[in-house]
PDB file of C-alpha atoms in Angstrom:
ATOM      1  CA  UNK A 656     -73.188-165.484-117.905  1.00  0.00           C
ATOM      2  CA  UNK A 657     -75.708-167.539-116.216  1.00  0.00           C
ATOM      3  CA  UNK A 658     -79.455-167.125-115.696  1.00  0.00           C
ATOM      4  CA  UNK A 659     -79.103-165.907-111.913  1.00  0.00           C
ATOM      5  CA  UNK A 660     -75.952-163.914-112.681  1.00  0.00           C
ATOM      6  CA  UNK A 661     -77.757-162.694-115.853  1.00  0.00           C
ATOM      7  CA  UNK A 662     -80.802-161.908-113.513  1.00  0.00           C
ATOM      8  CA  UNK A 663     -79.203-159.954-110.834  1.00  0.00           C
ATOM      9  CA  UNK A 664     -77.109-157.545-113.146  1.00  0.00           C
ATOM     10  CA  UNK A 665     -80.865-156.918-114.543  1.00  0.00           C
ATOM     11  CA  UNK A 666     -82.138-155.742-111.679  1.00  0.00           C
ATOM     12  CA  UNK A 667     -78.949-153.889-110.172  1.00  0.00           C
ATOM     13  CA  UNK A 668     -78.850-152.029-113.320  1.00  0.00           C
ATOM     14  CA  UNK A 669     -82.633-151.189-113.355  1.00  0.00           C
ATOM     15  CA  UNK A 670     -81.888-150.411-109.600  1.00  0.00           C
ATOM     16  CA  UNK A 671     -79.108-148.269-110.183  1.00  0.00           C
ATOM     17  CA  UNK A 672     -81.484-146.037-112.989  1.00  0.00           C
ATOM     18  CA  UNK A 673     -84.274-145.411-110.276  1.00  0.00           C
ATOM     19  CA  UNK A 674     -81.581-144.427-107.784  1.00  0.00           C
ATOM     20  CA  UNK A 675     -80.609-141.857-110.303  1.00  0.00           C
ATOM     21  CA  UNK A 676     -84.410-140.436-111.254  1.00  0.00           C
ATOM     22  CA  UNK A 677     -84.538-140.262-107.460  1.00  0.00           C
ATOM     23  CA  UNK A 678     -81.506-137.872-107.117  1.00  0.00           C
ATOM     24  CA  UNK A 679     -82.775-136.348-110.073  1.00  0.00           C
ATOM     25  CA  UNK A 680     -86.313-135.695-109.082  1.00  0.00           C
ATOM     26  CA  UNK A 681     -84.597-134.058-105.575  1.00  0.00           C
ATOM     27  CA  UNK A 682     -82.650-132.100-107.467  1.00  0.00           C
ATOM     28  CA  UNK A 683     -85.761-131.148-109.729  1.00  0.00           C
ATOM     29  CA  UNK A 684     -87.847-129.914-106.246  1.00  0.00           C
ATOM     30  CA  UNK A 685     -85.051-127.953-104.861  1.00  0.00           C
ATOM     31  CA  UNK A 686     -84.528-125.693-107.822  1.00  0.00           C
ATOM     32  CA  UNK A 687     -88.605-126.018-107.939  1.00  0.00           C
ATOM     33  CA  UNK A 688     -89.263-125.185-104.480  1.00  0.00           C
ATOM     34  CA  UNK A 689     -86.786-122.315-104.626  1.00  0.00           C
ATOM     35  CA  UNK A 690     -88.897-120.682-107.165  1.00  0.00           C
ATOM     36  CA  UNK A 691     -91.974-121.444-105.363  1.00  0.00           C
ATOM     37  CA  UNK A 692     -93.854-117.895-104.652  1.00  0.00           C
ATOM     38  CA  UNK A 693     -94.977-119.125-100.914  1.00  0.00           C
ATOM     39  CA  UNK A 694     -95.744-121.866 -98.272  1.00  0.00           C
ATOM     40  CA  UNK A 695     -98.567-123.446-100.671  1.00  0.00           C
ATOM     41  CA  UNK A 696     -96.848-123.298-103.782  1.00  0.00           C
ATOM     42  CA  UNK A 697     -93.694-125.290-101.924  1.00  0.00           C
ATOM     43  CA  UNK A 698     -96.118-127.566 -99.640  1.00  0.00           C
ATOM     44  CA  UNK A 699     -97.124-129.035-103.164  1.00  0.00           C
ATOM     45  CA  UNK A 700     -93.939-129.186-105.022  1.00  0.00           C
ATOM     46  CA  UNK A 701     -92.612-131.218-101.936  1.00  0.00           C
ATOM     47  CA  UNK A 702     -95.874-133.501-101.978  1.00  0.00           C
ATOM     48  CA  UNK A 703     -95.716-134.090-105.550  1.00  0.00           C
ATOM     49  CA  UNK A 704     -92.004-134.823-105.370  1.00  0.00           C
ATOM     50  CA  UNK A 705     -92.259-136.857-102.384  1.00  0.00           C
ATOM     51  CA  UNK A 706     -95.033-139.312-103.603  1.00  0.00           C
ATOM     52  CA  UNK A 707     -92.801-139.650-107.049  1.00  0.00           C
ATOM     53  CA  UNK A 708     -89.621-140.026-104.727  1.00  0.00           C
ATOM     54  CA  UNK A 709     -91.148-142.828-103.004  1.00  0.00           C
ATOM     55  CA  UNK A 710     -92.418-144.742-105.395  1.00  0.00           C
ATOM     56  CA  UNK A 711     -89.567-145.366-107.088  1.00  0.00           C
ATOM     57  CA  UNK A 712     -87.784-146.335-103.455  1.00  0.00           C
ATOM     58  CA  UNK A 713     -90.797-148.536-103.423  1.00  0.00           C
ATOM     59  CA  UNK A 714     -89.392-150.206-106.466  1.00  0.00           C
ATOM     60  CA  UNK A 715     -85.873-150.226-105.232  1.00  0.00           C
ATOM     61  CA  UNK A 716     -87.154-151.932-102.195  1.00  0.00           C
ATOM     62  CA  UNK A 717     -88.693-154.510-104.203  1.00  0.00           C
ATOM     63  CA  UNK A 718     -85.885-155.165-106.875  1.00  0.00           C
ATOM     64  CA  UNK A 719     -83.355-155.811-103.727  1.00  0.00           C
ATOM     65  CA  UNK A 720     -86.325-158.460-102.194  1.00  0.00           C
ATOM     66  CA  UNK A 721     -85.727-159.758-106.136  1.00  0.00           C
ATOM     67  CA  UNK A 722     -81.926-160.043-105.933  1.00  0.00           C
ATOM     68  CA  UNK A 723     -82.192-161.933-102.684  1.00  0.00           C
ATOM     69  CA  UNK A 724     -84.574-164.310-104.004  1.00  0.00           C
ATOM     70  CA  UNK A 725     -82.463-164.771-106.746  1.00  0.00           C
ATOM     71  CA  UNK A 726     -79.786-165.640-104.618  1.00  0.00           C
ATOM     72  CA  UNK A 727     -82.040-168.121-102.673  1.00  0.00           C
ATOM     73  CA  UNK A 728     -83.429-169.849-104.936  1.00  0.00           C
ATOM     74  CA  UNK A 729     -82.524-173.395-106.930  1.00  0.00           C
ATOM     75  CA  UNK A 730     -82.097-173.444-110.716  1.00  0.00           C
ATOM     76  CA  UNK A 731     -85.047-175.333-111.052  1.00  0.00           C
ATOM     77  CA  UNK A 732     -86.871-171.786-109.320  1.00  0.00           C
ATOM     78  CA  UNK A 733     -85.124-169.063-111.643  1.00  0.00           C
ATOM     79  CA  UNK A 734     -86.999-169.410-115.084  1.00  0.00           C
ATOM     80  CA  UNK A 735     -90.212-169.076-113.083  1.00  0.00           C
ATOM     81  CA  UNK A 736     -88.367-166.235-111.481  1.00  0.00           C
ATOM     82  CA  UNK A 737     -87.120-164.635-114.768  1.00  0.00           C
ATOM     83  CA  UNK A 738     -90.746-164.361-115.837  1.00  0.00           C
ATOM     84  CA  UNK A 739     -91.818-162.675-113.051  1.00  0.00           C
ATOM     85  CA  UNK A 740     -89.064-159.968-113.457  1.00  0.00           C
ATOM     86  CA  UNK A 741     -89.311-159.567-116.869  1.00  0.00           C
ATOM     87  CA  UNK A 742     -93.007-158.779-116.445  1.00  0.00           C
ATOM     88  CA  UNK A 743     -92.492-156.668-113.382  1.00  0.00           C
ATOM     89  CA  UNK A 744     -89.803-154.355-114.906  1.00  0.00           C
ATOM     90  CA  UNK A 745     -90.530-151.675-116.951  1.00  0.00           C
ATOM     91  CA  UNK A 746     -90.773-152.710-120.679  1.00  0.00           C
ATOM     92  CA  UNK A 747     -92.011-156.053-119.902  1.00  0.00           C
ATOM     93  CA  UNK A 748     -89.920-158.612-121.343  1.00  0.00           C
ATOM     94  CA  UNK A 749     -86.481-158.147-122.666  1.00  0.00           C
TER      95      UNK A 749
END
């Protein structure tokens, strides 16, 4: 596998993970909210979840910039590249 190829199944995979804490964390704040003893108790599950929620789509957002990138740049580009992933995902370098 090469270094881009290599690079992009990194970040679809990592991509693929926050996709699933996101449907996760939704299905968290439903059961949450549905337990939720009034309007205030639900206002801040759904706050809570939301900022969590969109954070992670933040990170999705970025990873797909990454892949693109990826698939822009030269070889002589993607070591630089693979640094800056590595330190950007969670775990730092792999």
């Amino acid at each position: 596998m090469s270094l881009r190829e290599s690079l992009q199944k990194k970040l679809e995979t990592q991509t693929e993970y926050w996709s699933k804490q996101i449907k996760s964390l939704q299905a968290d704040a439903e059961e949450k909210m549905a337990k939720a003893e009034d309007d205030q108790a639900e206002a801040e599950i759904q706050k809570d979840f939301s900022k969590r929620i969109q954070s992670l789509e933040k990170h999705i957002e970025e990873a797909r910039k990454k892949i693109s990138e990826i698939r822009d740049s030269g070889e002589d580009h993607l070591k630089d590249l693979k640094t800056r992933i590595d330190d950007w995902l969670p775990g730092g370098k792999n």
